Amino acid sequence: GGYDSLCNSCFTVVLEFFEWIFTTLFQSCMVSDRLARDHGCLGCMWGFAVSPFYMIWAGIMTIVTLVDRLGVTIANNIFGKNWLFFIDRRAKAKVYREIPTADGKEVSISSVLDVHAAREIAGDARKMFDQCKPSFSYHDHWNWEEVSLEALSKKVTWARKAALSTDKPMLELTPEEFQILEERITWAKKKKMESLSYSRFCLFLGEAVHDRFLAIEDSGHAFFGAPNQDYMN
C-alpha cells in the first residue's frame, strides 16, 4: 500500500474502504464483546442495544475515509501535491508532543534551568526550520519532513549576522556556537545531502551548544550531550 504511485494509491484506497466496510458490519459483535469483557452479561446486552449507533458512525466514517483517500490519491499522483489527508485529519501523524519538564524535586535546579534553556533553543530552531518550508518530497517516505539544506544554511547565516545587530536574535547562539553549527552544515553539504530533518538539525545544534550545558556538580555530571560524541556518523 501507500500513496507513492497511482497504482499503490488505488490499492490502498480499496483496502481501507473494505476495512471500514467490515468494521461497520461487525460493530454489533465488536461492541458487545468489548462491553461484555468489562461488564459481563449486562454489558453484552447493552452492547447489542447501542451497536446500531456504532454502525451508523462507522458507515459515515467509511464514506469520509473513501472521499479522503480518493482526494489524496488524485492530489498526489495527478496534481503533484504532498498531502497526508484531504478532509480526514486523523491521517496526519502527531509526531511532536510536549513532554513534562522536571520540577526540581528529583534533579538539581541548575539541571532544570539547563533543560528549559535547551527547550528554548530547540523551539527557536523549530521556527527557523519551519520557515524553510518543510516537506515530505525529499525522500520516498512519510515518516518525517525535511527542508532544503541550502535554504537552512542561508537561514543560519542570516541568524548569525542578526545575532550581532539585534537584541532579539532568531537563534541565541554565541559566535563560537554559530561557527560549530555552520561547520556541521558544511559537513552535510560535503556529504552531498540535499535536505535535512529537524532531528538532525537539533543534533547539529547539540554539538554547537554542548559546552554551554556541561556542568559539573558534587553529586555527578549534568550535561546536554555526551562529550566527544560524533553525531555525524
GROMACS .gro file of C-alpha atoms in nm:
model
  233
    1GLY     CA    1   0.000   0.000   0.000
    2GLY     CA    2   0.090   0.367   0.023
    3TYR     CA    3   0.046   0.675  -0.192
    4ASP     CA    4   0.381   0.687  -0.372
    5SER     CA    5   0.225   0.585  -0.705
    6LEU     CA    6  -0.118   0.582  -0.866
    7CYS     CA    7  -0.136   0.202  -0.856
    8ASN     CA    8  -0.038   0.180  -0.488
    9SER     CA    9  -0.276   0.463  -0.404
   10CYS     CA   10  -0.573   0.293  -0.565
   11PHE     CA   11  -0.483  -0.034  -0.393
   12THR     CA   12  -0.462   0.143  -0.058
   13VAL     CA   13  -0.797   0.312  -0.115
   14VAL     CA   14  -0.962  -0.024  -0.183
   15LEU     CA   15  -0.802  -0.184   0.124
   16GLU     CA   16  -0.907   0.096   0.359
   17PHE     CA   17  -1.257   0.103   0.212
   18PHE     CA   18  -1.312  -0.268   0.275
   19GLU     CA   19  -1.154  -0.237   0.620
   20TRP     CA   20  -1.418   0.018   0.715
   21ILE     CA   21  -1.693  -0.187   0.547
   22PHE     CA   22  -1.608  -0.491   0.760
   23THR     CA   23  -1.571  -0.271   1.067
   24THR     CA   24  -1.923  -0.139   1.006
   25LEU     CA   25  -2.071  -0.486   0.955
   26PHE     CA   26  -1.915  -0.634   1.267
   27GLN     CA   27  -1.990  -0.344   1.501
   28SER     CA   28  -2.263  -0.538   1.683
   29CYS     CA   29  -2.020  -0.817   1.769
   30MET     CA   30  -1.725  -0.589   1.844
   31VAL     CA   31  -1.915  -0.353   2.073
   32SER     CA   32  -2.094  -0.632   2.256
   33ASP     CA   33  -1.772  -0.827   2.305
   34ARG     CA   34  -1.584  -0.523   2.435
   35LEU     CA   35  -1.857  -0.430   2.683
   36ALA     CA   36  -1.907  -0.792   2.787
   37ARG     CA   37  -1.541  -0.820   2.882
   38ASP     CA   38  -1.576  -0.515   3.108
   39HIS     CA   39  -1.929  -0.556   3.245
   40GLY     CA   40  -2.029  -0.917   3.189
   41CYS     CA   41  -2.372  -1.023   3.066
   42LEU     CA   42  -2.528  -0.683   3.126
   43GLY     CA   43  -2.254  -0.522   2.919
   44CYS     CA   44  -2.316  -0.766   2.635
   45MET     CA   45  -2.688  -0.681   2.629
   46TRP     CA   46  -2.613  -0.310   2.636
   47GLY     CA   47  -2.365  -0.360   2.354
   48PHE     CA   48  -2.632  -0.511   2.131
   49ALA     CA   49  -2.863  -0.220   2.214
   50VAL     CA   50  -2.617   0.056   2.122
   51SER     CA   51  -2.439  -0.123   1.835
   52PRO     CA   52  -2.671   0.030   1.568
   53PHE     CA   53  -2.540   0.376   1.661
   54TYR     CA   54  -2.183   0.249   1.625
   55MET     CA   55  -2.274   0.102   1.288
   56ILE     CA   56  -2.412   0.437   1.171
   57TRP     CA   57  -2.096   0.614   1.284
   58ALA     CA   58  -1.875   0.352   1.117
   59GLY     CA   59  -2.079   0.388   0.799
   60ILE     CA   60  -2.025   0.765   0.798
   61MET     CA   61  -1.653   0.719   0.856
   62THR     CA   62  -1.642   0.471   0.568
   63ILE     CA   63  -1.767   0.742   0.333
   64VAL     CA   64  -1.535   1.005   0.485
   65THR     CA   65  -1.235   0.772   0.455
   66LEU     CA   66  -1.318   0.685   0.094
   67VAL     CA   67  -1.352   1.050  -0.007
   68ASP     CA   68  -1.039   1.144   0.184
   69ARG     CA   69  -0.821   0.871   0.031
   70LEU     CA   70  -0.951   0.937  -0.318
   71GLY     CA   71  -0.876   1.306  -0.269
   72VAL     CA   72  -0.520   1.229  -0.156
   73THR     CA   73  -0.472   0.990  -0.448
   74ILE     CA   74  -0.582   1.247  -0.705
   75ALA     CA   75  -0.392   1.535  -0.543
   76ASN     CA   76  -0.063   1.350  -0.500
   77ASN     CA   77  -0.049   1.147  -0.819
   78ILE     CA   78  -0.219   1.377  -1.068
   79PHE     CA   79  -0.154   1.729  -0.937
   80GLY     CA   80   0.186   1.657  -0.777
   81LYS     CA   81   0.087   1.751  -0.422
   82ASN     CA   82   0.223   1.605  -0.097
   83TRP     CA   83  -0.096   1.573   0.105
   84LEU     CA   84  -0.136   1.340   0.401
   85PHE     CA   85  -0.511   1.397   0.416
   86PHE     CA   86  -0.792   1.567   0.226
   87ILE     CA   87  -1.080   1.600   0.474
   88ASP     CA   88  -0.984   1.347   0.743
   89ARG     CA   89  -0.719   1.498   0.971
   90ARG     CA   90  -0.676   1.169   1.159
   91ALA     CA   91  -0.437   1.062   0.885
   92LYS     CA   92  -0.187   1.329   0.986
   93ALA     CA   93   0.057   1.180   1.236
   94LYS     CA   94   0.120   1.382   1.553
   95VAL     CA   95   0.489   1.324   1.582
   96TYR     CA   96   0.575   1.603   1.820
   97ARG     CA   97   0.427   1.624   2.166
   98GLU     CA   98   0.500   1.813   2.482
   99ILE     CA   99   0.695   1.624   2.750
  100PRO     CA  100   0.656   1.738   3.111
  101THR     CA  101   0.967   1.909   3.237
  102ALA     CA  102   1.139   1.833   3.564
  103ASP     CA  103   1.007   2.027   3.863
  104GLY     CA  104   1.337   2.040   4.053
  105LYS     CA  105   1.243   1.784   4.319
  106GLU     CA  106   1.445   1.498   4.171
  107VAL     CA  107   1.722   1.687   3.990
  108SER     CA  108   1.928   1.996   4.067
  109ILE     CA  109   1.799   2.344   3.993
  110SER     CA  110   2.085   2.405   3.751
  111SER     CA  111   1.985   2.098   3.552
  112VAL     CA  112   1.623   2.215   3.537
  113LEU     CA  113   1.739   2.555   3.411
  114ASP     CA  114   1.954   2.381   3.151
  115VAL     CA  115   1.653   2.183   3.031
  116HIS     CA  116   1.444   2.499   2.996
  117ALA     CA  117   1.725   2.676   2.812
  118ALA     CA  118   1.768   2.380   2.578
  119ARG     CA  119   1.394   2.378   2.508
  120GLU     CA  120   1.407   2.746   2.416
  121ILE     CA  121   1.690   2.683   2.171
  122ALA     CA  122   1.502   2.386   2.024
  123GLY     CA  123   1.188   2.599   1.991
  124ASP     CA  124   1.376   2.874   1.809
  125ALA     CA  125   1.537   2.611   1.587
  126ARG     CA  126   1.192   2.474   1.506
  127LYS     CA  127   1.070   2.818   1.400
  128MET     CA  128   1.373   2.858   1.175
  129PHE     CA  129   1.319   2.508   1.035
  130ASP     CA  130   0.950   2.578   0.960
  131GLN     CA  131   1.042   2.897   0.775
  132CYS     CA  132   1.231   2.680   0.526
  133LYS     CA  133   0.903   2.512   0.419
  134PRO     CA  134   0.947   2.150   0.541
  135SER     CA  135   0.815   1.884   0.306
  136PHE     CA  136   0.792   1.507   0.262
  137SER     CA  137   0.902   1.533  -0.101
  138TYR     CA  138   1.278   1.494  -0.049
  139HIS     CA  139   1.264   1.118   0.008
  140ASP     CA  140   1.023   0.835  -0.059
  141HIS     CA  141   0.872   0.818   0.288
  142TRP     CA  142   0.602   0.981   0.503
  143ASN     CA  143   0.781   0.949   0.836
  144TRP     CA  144   0.929   1.297   0.880
  145GLU     CA  145   0.957   1.626   0.698
  146GLU     CA  146   1.280   1.775   0.571
  147VAL     CA  147   1.391   2.114   0.440
  148SER     CA  148   1.635   2.221   0.175
  149LEU     CA  149   1.985   2.217   0.322
  150GLU     CA  150   2.075   2.523   0.117
  151ALA     CA  151   1.774   2.717   0.248
  152LEU     CA  152   1.851   2.619   0.606
  153SER     CA  153   2.215   2.715   0.561
  154LYS     CA  154   2.112   3.063   0.446
  155LYS     CA  155   1.882   3.095   0.749
  156VAL     CA  156   2.165   3.004   0.985
  157THR     CA  157   2.398   3.253   0.818
  158TRP     CA  158   2.131   3.522   0.842
  159ALA     CA  159   2.067   3.437   1.208
  160ARG     CA  160   2.441   3.465   1.285
  161LYS     CA  161   2.457   3.811   1.133
  162ALA     CA  162   2.134   3.917   1.304
  163ALA     CA  163   2.264   3.799   1.643
  164LEU     CA  164   2.534   4.065   1.622
  165SER     CA  165   2.297   4.350   1.543
  166THR     CA  166   1.973   4.289   1.732
  167ASP     CA  167   1.861   4.238   2.090
  168LYS     CA  168   1.623   3.957   1.996
  169PRO     CA  169   1.807   3.723   1.759
  170MET     CA  170   1.631   3.437   1.584
  171LEU     CA  171   1.873   3.189   1.736
  172GLU     CA  172   2.055   3.286   2.057
  173LEU     CA  173   2.398   3.136   1.999
  174THR     CA  174   2.744   3.274   2.058
  175PRO     CA  175   2.974   3.339   1.760
  176GLU     CA  176   3.169   3.023   1.851
  177GLU     CA  177   2.849   2.818   1.861
  178PHE     CA  178   2.737   2.956   1.526
  179GLN     CA  179   3.076   2.861   1.385
  180ILE     CA  180   3.038   2.500   1.502
  181LEU     CA  181   2.682   2.484   1.365
  182GLU     CA  182   2.793   2.616   1.025
  183GLU     CA  183   3.077   2.362   1.022
  184ARG     CA  184   2.825   2.083   1.070
  185ILE     CA  185   2.610   2.216   0.787
  186THR     CA  186   2.919   2.243   0.566
  187TRP     CA  187   2.995   1.880   0.652
  188ALA     CA  188   2.644   1.784   0.541
  189LYS     CA  189   2.695   1.966   0.211
  190LYS     CA  190   3.022   1.781   0.154
  191LYS     CA  191   2.831   1.456   0.209
  192LYS     CA  192   2.605   1.574  -0.077
  193MET     CA  193   2.298   1.598   0.143
  194GLU     CA  194   2.024   1.798  -0.025
  195SER     CA  195   1.788   1.811   0.271
  196LEU     CA  196   1.791   1.795   0.648
  197SER     CA  197   1.539   1.678   0.906
  198TYR     CA  198   1.458   1.872   1.221
  199SER     CA  199   1.605   1.592   1.435
  200ARG     CA  200   1.940   1.607   1.259
  201PHE     CA  201   1.936   1.986   1.278
  202CYS     CA  202   1.891   1.955   1.656
  203LEU     CA  203   2.183   1.712   1.671
  204PHE     CA  204   2.400   1.969   1.495
  205LEU     CA  205   2.278   2.229   1.743
  206GLY     CA  206   2.355   1.991   2.028
  207GLU     CA  207   2.719   1.978   1.925
  208ALA     CA  208   2.729   2.356   1.886
  209VAL     CA  209   2.595   2.432   2.235
  210HIS     CA  210   2.739   2.129   2.412
  211ASP     CA  211   2.996   2.318   2.618
  212ARG     CA  212   2.734   2.564   2.738
  213PHE     CA  213   2.536   2.289   2.908
  214LEU     CA  214   2.827   2.097   3.050
  215ALA     CA  215   2.806   2.144   3.427
  216ILE     CA  216   2.998   1.955   3.694
  217GLU     CA  217   2.820   1.907   4.025
  218ASP     CA  218   2.923   1.748   4.352
  219SER     CA  219   2.677   1.463   4.301
  220GLY     CA  220   2.781   1.388   3.946
  221HIS     CA  221   2.758   1.531   3.597
  222ALA     CA  222   2.471   1.707   3.423
  223PHE     CA  223   2.521   1.780   3.057
  224PHE     CA  224   2.326   1.835   2.738
  225GLY     CA  225   2.513   1.579   2.528
  226ALA     CA  226   2.790   1.325   2.566
  227PRO     CA  227   3.141   1.471   2.543
  228ASN     CA  228   3.321   1.397   2.218
  229GLN     CA  229   3.015   1.228   2.076
  230ASP     CA  230   3.016   1.222   1.697
  231TYR     CA  231   2.662   1.298   1.582
  232MET     CA  232   2.758   1.285   1.218
  233ASN     CA  233   2.826   0.915   1.181
   0.00000   0.00000   0.00000
